[in-house]
Amino acid sequence: MPPRASKKVPDGKLVRVDVAAENRIDDVRLTGDFFVEPAAARADIETAIEGHAVDVDRETILAAVEDIDATLIGFSAADVADLTMEALDD
């Protein structure tokens, strides 16, 4: 199982980020009981994180997620960035 980080966002939803990485982030899965509009943007968020070096900083991940044209419902781009960093630290 790849490293995983999850949290229940206050007044929001469960958000989980699974990260498979060696030197670079190879695969990201964003799951939970949240909503993303349009629904296809979930895959765009995952793709935006993939390819970065494993020593990427939070601000770079945050900017990559914020660049996606999507509405995040029940969580934020900052939550995704924080959980990605936590999973990479595992």
mmCIF file of N, CA and C in Angstrom:
data_model
loop_
_atom_site.group_PDB
_atom_site.id
_atom_site.type_symbol
_atom_site.label_atom_id
_atom_site.label_comp_id
_atom_site.label_asym_id
_atom_site.label_seq_id
_atom_site.Cartn_x
_atom_site.Cartn_y
_atom_site.Cartn_z
ATOM 1 N N MET A 1 0.850 -1.180 0.000
ATOM 2 C CA MET A 1 0.000 0.000 0.000
ATOM 3 C C MET A 1 0.892 1.239 0.000
ATOM 4 N N PRO A 2 0.609 2.188 -0.882
ATOM 5 C CA PRO A 2 1.410 3.413 -0.913
ATOM 6 C C PRO A 2 1.160 4.261 0.329
ATOM 7 N N PRO A 3 2.086 5.165 0.618
ATOM 8 C CA PRO A 3 1.867 6.071 1.753
ATOM 9 C C PRO A 3 0.542 6.809 1.602
ATOM 10 N N ARG A 4 -0.126 6.988 2.721
ATOM 11 C CA ARG A 4 -1.461 7.599 2.721
ATOM 12 C C ARG A 4 -1.548 8.606 3.858
ATOM 13 N N ALA A 5 -2.276 9.660 3.598
ATOM 14 C CA ALA A 5 -2.607 10.629 4.641
ATOM 15 C C ALA A 5 -4.085 10.963 4.485
ATOM 16 N N SER A 6 -4.753 11.120 5.607
ATOM 17 C CA SER A 6 -6.174 11.467 5.540
ATOM 18 C C SER A 6 -6.549 12.326 6.733
ATOM 19 N N LYS A 7 -7.641 13.060 6.553
ATOM 20 C CA LYS A 7 -8.163 13.840 7.666
ATOM 21 C C LYS A 7 -9.618 14.159 7.407
ATOM 22 N N LYS A 8 -10.307 14.382 8.488
ATOM 23 C CA LYS A 8 -11.676 14.871 8.440
ATOM 24 C C LYS A 8 -11.574 16.379 8.537
ATOM 25 N N VAL A 9 -11.934 17.042 7.463
ATOM 26 C CA VAL A 9 -11.844 18.496 7.408
ATOM 27 C C VAL A 9 -12.926 19.081 8.314
ATOM 28 N N PRO A 10 -12.581 20.041 9.183
ATOM 29 C CA PRO A 10 -13.606 20.637 10.061
ATOM 30 C C PRO A 10 -14.795 21.154 9.249
ATOM 31 N N ASP A 11 -15.986 20.773 9.682
ATOM 32 C CA ASP A 11 -17.217 21.143 8.985
ATOM 33 C C ASP A 11 -17.211 20.715 7.527
ATOM 34 N N GLY A 12 -16.418 19.688 7.231
ATOM 35 C CA GLY A 12 -16.306 19.247 5.847
ATOM 36 C C GLY A 12 -16.356 17.744 5.723
ATOM 37 N N LYS A 13 -15.537 17.262 4.871
ATOM 38 C CA LYS A 13 -15.577 15.876 4.466
ATOM 39 C C LYS A 13 -14.270 15.169 4.793
ATOM 40 N N LEU A 14 -14.284 13.836 4.637
ATOM 41 C CA LEU A 14 -13.070 13.046 4.744
ATOM 42 C C LEU A 14 -12.306 13.191 3.432
ATOM 43 N N VAL A 15 -11.023 13.485 3.531
ATOM 44 C CA VAL A 15 -10.159 13.608 2.368
ATOM 45 C C VAL A 15 -8.966 12.693 2.583
ATOM 46 N N ARG A 16 -8.621 11.905 1.571
ATOM 47 C CA ARG A 16 -7.514 10.969 1.656
ATOM 48 C C ARG A 16 -6.647 11.135 0.412
ATOM 49 N N VAL A 17 -5.327 11.155 0.624
ATOM 50 C CA VAL A 17 -4.376 11.229 -0.479
ATOM 51 C C VAL A 17 -3.422 10.053 -0.356
ATOM 52 N N ASP A 18 -3.358 9.233 -1.404
ATOM 53 C CA ASP A 18 -2.392 8.138 -1.514
ATOM 54 C C ASP A 18 -1.337 8.569 -2.517
ATOM 55 N N VAL A 19 -0.069 8.383 -2.164
ATOM 56 C CA VAL A 19 1.026 8.809 -3.025
ATOM 57 C C VAL A 19 2.000 7.655 -3.222
ATOM 58 N N ALA A 20 2.268 7.304 -4.479
ATOM 59 C CA ALA A 20 3.313 6.345 -4.816
ATOM 60 C C ALA A 20 4.464 7.141 -5.412
ATOM 61 N N ALA A 21 5.647 6.992 -4.820
ATOM 62 C CA ALA A 21 6.773 7.796 -5.271
ATOM 63 C C ALA A 21 8.094 7.074 -5.021
ATOM 64 N N GLU A 22 9.038 7.373 -5.888
ATOM 65 C CA GLU A 22 10.436 6.996 -5.654
ATOM 66 C C GLU A 22 11.214 8.305 -5.636
ATOM 67 N N ASN A 23 11.796 8.698 -6.762
ATOM 68 C CA ASN A 23 12.456 10.009 -6.839
ATOM 69 C C ASN A 23 11.453 11.095 -7.185
ATOM 70 N N ARG A 24 10.398 10.694 -7.862
ATOM 71 C CA ARG A 24 9.333 11.604 -8.267
ATOM 72 C C ARG A 24 7.995 11.034 -7.804
ATOM 73 N N ILE A 25 6.999 11.884 -7.741
ATOM 74 C CA ILE A 25 5.652 11.419 -7.411
ATOM 75 C C ILE A 25 5.108 10.739 -8.663
ATOM 76 N N ASP A 26 4.960 9.423 -8.584
ATOM 77 C CA ASP A 26 4.554 8.630 -9.737
ATOM 78 C C ASP A 26 3.046 8.515 -9.889
ATOM 79 N N ASP A 27 2.345 8.426 -8.761
ATOM 80 C CA ASP A 27 0.905 8.199 -8.814
ATOM 81 C C ASP A 27 0.262 8.810 -7.578
ATOM 82 N N VAL A 28 -0.847 9.481 -7.789
ATOM 83 C CA VAL A 28 -1.602 10.099 -6.695
ATOM 84 C C VAL A 28 -3.059 9.676 -6.838
ATOM 85 N N ARG A 29 -3.676 9.326 -5.725
ATOM 86 C CA ARG A 29 -5.110 9.032 -5.703
ATOM 87 C C ARG A 29 -5.738 9.893 -4.621
ATOM 88 N N LEU A 30 -6.715 10.668 -5.027
ATOM 89 C CA LEU A 30 -7.459 11.550 -4.138
ATOM 90 C C LEU A 30 -8.835 10.922 -3.943
ATOM 91 N N THR A 31 -9.131 10.518 -2.707
ATOM 92 C CA THR A 31 -10.401 9.854 -2.428
ATOM 93 C C THR A 31 -11.021 10.440 -1.163
ATOM 94 N N GLY A 32 -12.275 10.121 -0.941
ATOM 95 C CA GLY A 32 -12.971 10.566 0.250
ATOM 96 C C GLY A 32 -14.435 10.814 -0.057
ATOM 97 N N ASP A 33 -15.105 11.484 0.863
ATOM 98 C CA ASP A 33 -16.533 11.735 0.687
ATOM 99 C C ASP A 33 -16.809 13.205 0.368
ATOM 100 N N PHE A 34 -15.938 13.787 -0.430
ATOM 101 C CA PHE A 34 -16.042 15.176 -0.863
ATOM 102 C C PHE A 34 -16.589 15.233 -2.290
ATOM 103 N N PHE A 35 -16.726 16.444 -2.800
ATOM 104 C CA PHE A 35 -17.181 16.640 -4.175
ATOM 105 C C PHE A 35 -16.223 17.581 -4.897
ATOM 106 N N VAL A 36 -16.055 17.330 -6.178
ATOM 107 C CA VAL A 36 -15.283 18.197 -7.061
ATOM 108 C C VAL A 36 -16.143 18.445 -8.286
ATOM 109 N N GLU A 37 -16.279 19.699 -8.656
ATOM 110 C CA GLU A 37 -17.041 20.056 -9.852
ATOM 111 C C GLU A 37 -16.136 20.752 -10.844
ATOM 112 N N PRO A 38 -16.051 20.323 -12.071
ATOM 113 C CA PRO A 38 -16.682 19.123 -12.599
ATOM 114 C C PRO A 38 -15.999 17.872 -12.048
ATOM 115 N N ALA A 39 -16.710 16.773 -12.047
ATOM 116 C CA ALA A 39 -16.201 15.531 -11.453
ATOM 117 C C ALA A 39 -14.883 15.086 -12.079
ATOM 118 N N ALA A 40 -14.708 15.335 -13.357
ATOM 119 C CA ALA A 40 -13.473 14.927 -14.047
ATOM 120 C C ALA A 40 -12.254 15.685 -13.535
ATOM 121 N N ALA A 41 -12.452 16.789 -12.846
ATOM 122 C CA ALA A 41 -11.327 17.578 -12.347
ATOM 123 C C ALA A 41 -10.554 16.852 -11.249
ATOM 124 N N ARG A 42 -11.147 15.854 -10.605
ATOM 125 C CA ARG A 42 -10.409 15.071 -9.603
ATOM 126 C C ARG A 42 -9.164 14.475 -10.236
ATOM 127 N N ALA A 43 -9.320 13.909 -11.424
ATOM 128 C CA ALA A 43 -8.166 13.326 -12.129
ATOM 129 C C ALA A 43 -7.157 14.412 -12.512
ATOM 130 N N ASP A 44 -7.643 15.602 -12.843
ATOM 131 C CA ASP A 44 -6.743 16.712 -13.175
ATOM 132 C C ASP A 44 -5.908 17.125 -11.960
ATOM 133 N N ILE A 45 -6.517 17.098 -10.783
ATOM 134 C CA ILE A 45 -5.788 17.425 -9.555
ATOM 135 C C ILE A 45 -4.695 16.393 -9.320
ATOM 136 N N GLU A 46 -5.037 15.118 -9.468
ATOM 137 C CA GLU A 46 -4.043 14.061 -9.284
ATOM 138 C C GLU A 46 -2.880 14.240 -10.261
ATOM 139 N N THR A 47 -3.198 14.494 -11.519
ATOM 140 C CA THR A 47 -2.180 14.668 -12.551
ATOM 141 C C THR A 47 -1.300 15.882 -12.263
ATOM 142 N N ALA A 48 -1.890 16.942 -11.711
ATOM 143 C CA ALA A 48 -1.131 18.152 -11.399
ATOM 144 C C ALA A 48 -0.068 17.901 -10.331
ATOM 145 N N ILE A 49 -0.308 16.948 -9.457
ATOM 146 C CA ILE A 49 0.641 16.630 -8.388
ATOM 147 C C ILE A 49 1.703 15.651 -8.882
ATOM 148 N N GLU A 50 1.315 14.751 -9.749
ATOM 149 C CA GLU A 50 2.245 13.742 -10.261
ATOM 150 C C GLU A 50 3.380 14.390 -11.042
ATOM 151 N N GLY A 51 4.546 13.782 -10.965
ATOM 152 C CA GLY A 51 5.703 14.265 -11.707
ATOM 153 C C GLY A 51 6.632 15.163 -10.906
ATOM 154 N N HIS A 52 6.145 15.692 -9.789
ATOM 155 C CA HIS A 52 7.005 16.528 -8.948
ATOM 156 C C HIS A 52 8.011 15.651 -8.202
ATOM 157 N N ALA A 53 9.165 16.227 -7.897
ATOM 158 C CA ALA A 53 10.171 15.532 -7.097
ATOM 159 C C ALA A 53 9.613 15.255 -5.702
ATOM 160 N N VAL A 54 10.113 14.216 -5.053
ATOM 161 C CA VAL A 54 9.604 13.874 -3.723
ATOM 162 C C VAL A 54 9.971 14.919 -2.672
ATOM 163 N N ASP A 55 10.934 15.795 -2.970
ATOM 164 C CA ASP A 55 11.286 16.846 -2.022
ATOM 165 C C ASP A 55 10.598 18.178 -2.357
ATOM 166 N N VAL A 56 9.496 18.076 -3.098
ATOM 167 C CA VAL A 56 8.706 19.255 -3.469
ATOM 168 C C VAL A 56 8.230 19.977 -2.211
ATOM 169 N N ASP A 57 8.059 21.284 -2.309
ATOM 170 C CA ASP A 57 7.557 22.021 -1.147
ATOM 171 C C ASP A 57 6.036 22.175 -1.238
ATOM 172 N N ARG A 58 5.437 22.466 -0.105
ATOM 173 C CA ARG A 58 3.979 22.577 0.002
ATOM 174 C C ARG A 58 3.429 23.633 -0.945
ATOM 175 N N GLU A 59 4.117 24.761 -1.062
ATOM 176 C CA GLU A 59 3.632 25.856 -1.893
ATOM 177 C C GLU A 59 3.523 25.450 -3.360
ATOM 178 N N THR A 60 4.447 24.617 -3.830
ATOM 179 C CA THR A 60 4.409 24.147 -5.222
ATOM 180 C C THR A 60 3.200 23.251 -5.451
ATOM 181 N N ILE A 61 2.940 22.350 -4.498
ATOM 182 C CA ILE A 61 1.768 21.478 -4.612
ATOM 183 C C ILE A 61 0.494 22.316 -4.538
ATOM 184 N N LEU A 62 0.444 23.251 -3.612
ATOM 185 C CA LEU A 62 -0.725 24.110 -3.470
ATOM 186 C C LEU A 62 -0.996 24.869 -4.773
ATOM 187 N N ALA A 63 0.034 25.451 -5.363
ATOM 188 C CA ALA A 63 -0.128 26.192 -6.620
ATOM 189 C C ALA A 63 -0.606 25.278 -7.739
ATOM 190 N N ALA A 64 -0.088 24.049 -7.798
ATOM 191 C CA ALA A 64 -0.494 23.101 -8.841
ATOM 192 C C ALA A 64 -1.974 22.757 -8.713
ATOM 193 N N VAL A 65 -2.447 22.563 -7.489
ATOM 194 C CA VAL A 65 -3.856 22.236 -7.268
ATOM 195 C C VAL A 65 -4.733 23.455 -7.551
ATOM 196 N N GLU A 66 -4.294 24.621 -7.116
ATOM 197 C CA GLU A 66 -5.082 25.834 -7.344
ATOM 198 C C GLU A 66 -5.182 26.196 -8.823
ATOM 199 N N ASP A 67 -4.234 25.740 -9.641
ATOM 200 C CA ASP A 67 -4.260 26.023 -11.083
ATOM 201 C C ASP A 67 -5.347 25.236 -11.818
ATOM 202 N N ILE A 68 -5.888 24.213 -11.179
ATOM 203 C CA ILE A 68 -6.934 23.409 -11.810
ATOM 204 C C ILE A 68 -8.251 24.180 -11.749
ATOM 205 N N ASP A 69 -8.945 24.217 -12.863
ATOM 206 C CA ASP A 69 -10.234 24.906 -12.929
ATOM 207 C C ASP A 69 -11.305 23.980 -12.365
ATOM 208 N N ALA A 70 -11.487 24.057 -11.051
ATOM 209 C CA ALA A 70 -12.442 23.178 -10.380
ATOM 210 C C ALA A 70 -12.959 23.862 -9.125
ATOM 211 N N THR A 71 -14.128 23.436 -8.707
ATOM 212 C CA THR A 71 -14.691 23.863 -7.435
ATOM 213 C C THR A 71 -14.569 22.692 -6.471
ATOM 214 N N LEU A 72 -13.858 22.903 -5.365
ATOM 215 C CA LEU A 72 -13.685 21.873 -4.342
ATOM 216 C C LEU A 72 -14.749 22.111 -3.280
ATOM 217 N N ILE A 73 -15.544 21.087 -3.014
ATOM 218 C CA ILE A 73 -16.666 21.210 -2.089
ATOM 219 C C ILE A 73 -16.414 20.318 -0.876
ATOM 220 N N GLY A 74 -16.270 20.943 0.286
ATOM 221 C CA GLY A 74 -16.040 20.201 1.519
ATOM 222 C C GLY A 74 -14.580 20.059 1.881
ATOM 223 N N PHE A 75 -13.685 20.641 1.098
ATOM 224 C CA PHE A 75 -12.254 20.629 1.380
ATOM 225 C C PHE A 75 -11.599 21.715 0.530
ATOM 226 N N SER A 76 -10.296 21.914 0.716
ATOM 227 C CA SER A 76 -9.609 22.981 -0.009
ATOM 228 C C SER A 76 -8.326 22.476 -0.667
ATOM 229 N N ALA A 77 -7.782 23.304 -1.537
ATOM 230 C CA ALA A 77 -6.490 22.989 -2.160
ATOM 231 C C ALA A 77 -5.414 22.874 -1.086
ATOM 232 N N ALA A 78 -5.511 23.676 -0.042
ATOM 233 C CA ALA A 78 -4.549 23.602 1.062
ATOM 234 C C ALA A 78 -4.612 22.244 1.757
ATOM 235 N N ASP A 79 -5.823 21.689 1.902
ATOM 236 C CA ASP A 79 -5.953 20.351 2.487
ATOM 237 C C ASP A 79 -5.227 19.321 1.642
ATOM 238 N N VAL A 80 -5.388 19.412 0.335
ATOM 239 C CA VAL A 80 -4.727 18.462 -0.572
ATOM 240 C C VAL A 80 -3.211 18.611 -0.466
ATOM 241 N N ALA A 81 -2.725 19.849 -0.444
ATOM 242 C CA ALA A 81 -1.282 20.090 -0.331
ATOM 243 C C ALA A 81 -0.744 19.538 0.990
ATOM 244 N N ASP A 82 -1.436 19.813 2.089
ATOM 245 C CA ASP A 82 -0.996 19.332 3.404
ATOM 246 C C ASP A 82 -0.960 17.810 3.448
ATOM 247 N N LEU A 83 -2.000 17.169 2.947
ATOM 248 C CA LEU A 83 -2.059 15.708 2.976
ATOM 249 C C LEU A 83 -1.027 15.083 2.048
ATOM 250 N N THR A 84 -0.761 15.720 0.917
ATOM 251 C CA THR A 84 0.279 15.217 0.024
ATOM 252 C C THR A 84 1.635 15.257 0.735
ATOM 253 N N MET A 85 1.923 16.350 1.393
ATOM 254 C CA MET A 85 3.198 16.477 2.106
ATOM 255 C C MET A 85 3.277 15.446 3.231
ATOM 256 N N GLU A 86 2.187 15.233 3.935
ATOM 257 C CA GLU A 86 2.168 14.246 5.018
ATOM 258 C C GLU A 86 2.407 12.839 4.477
ATOM 259 N N ALA A 87 1.780 12.509 3.365
ATOM 260 C CA ALA A 87 1.985 11.183 2.765
ATOM 261 C C ALA A 87 3.422 11.007 2.292
ATOM 262 N N LEU A 88 4.017 12.057 1.756
ATOM 263 C CA LEU A 88 5.405 11.966 1.319
ATOM 264 C C LEU A 88 6.369 11.784 2.487
ATOM 265 N N ASP A 89 5.991 12.264 3.663
ATOM 266 C CA ASP A 89 6.841 12.131 4.854
ATOM 267 C C ASP A 89 6.792 10.725 5.446
ATOM 268 N N ASP A 90 5.792 9.924 5.060
ATOM 269 C CA ASP A 90 5.668 8.555 5.597
ATOM 270 C C ASP A 90 6.776 7.663 5.093
#
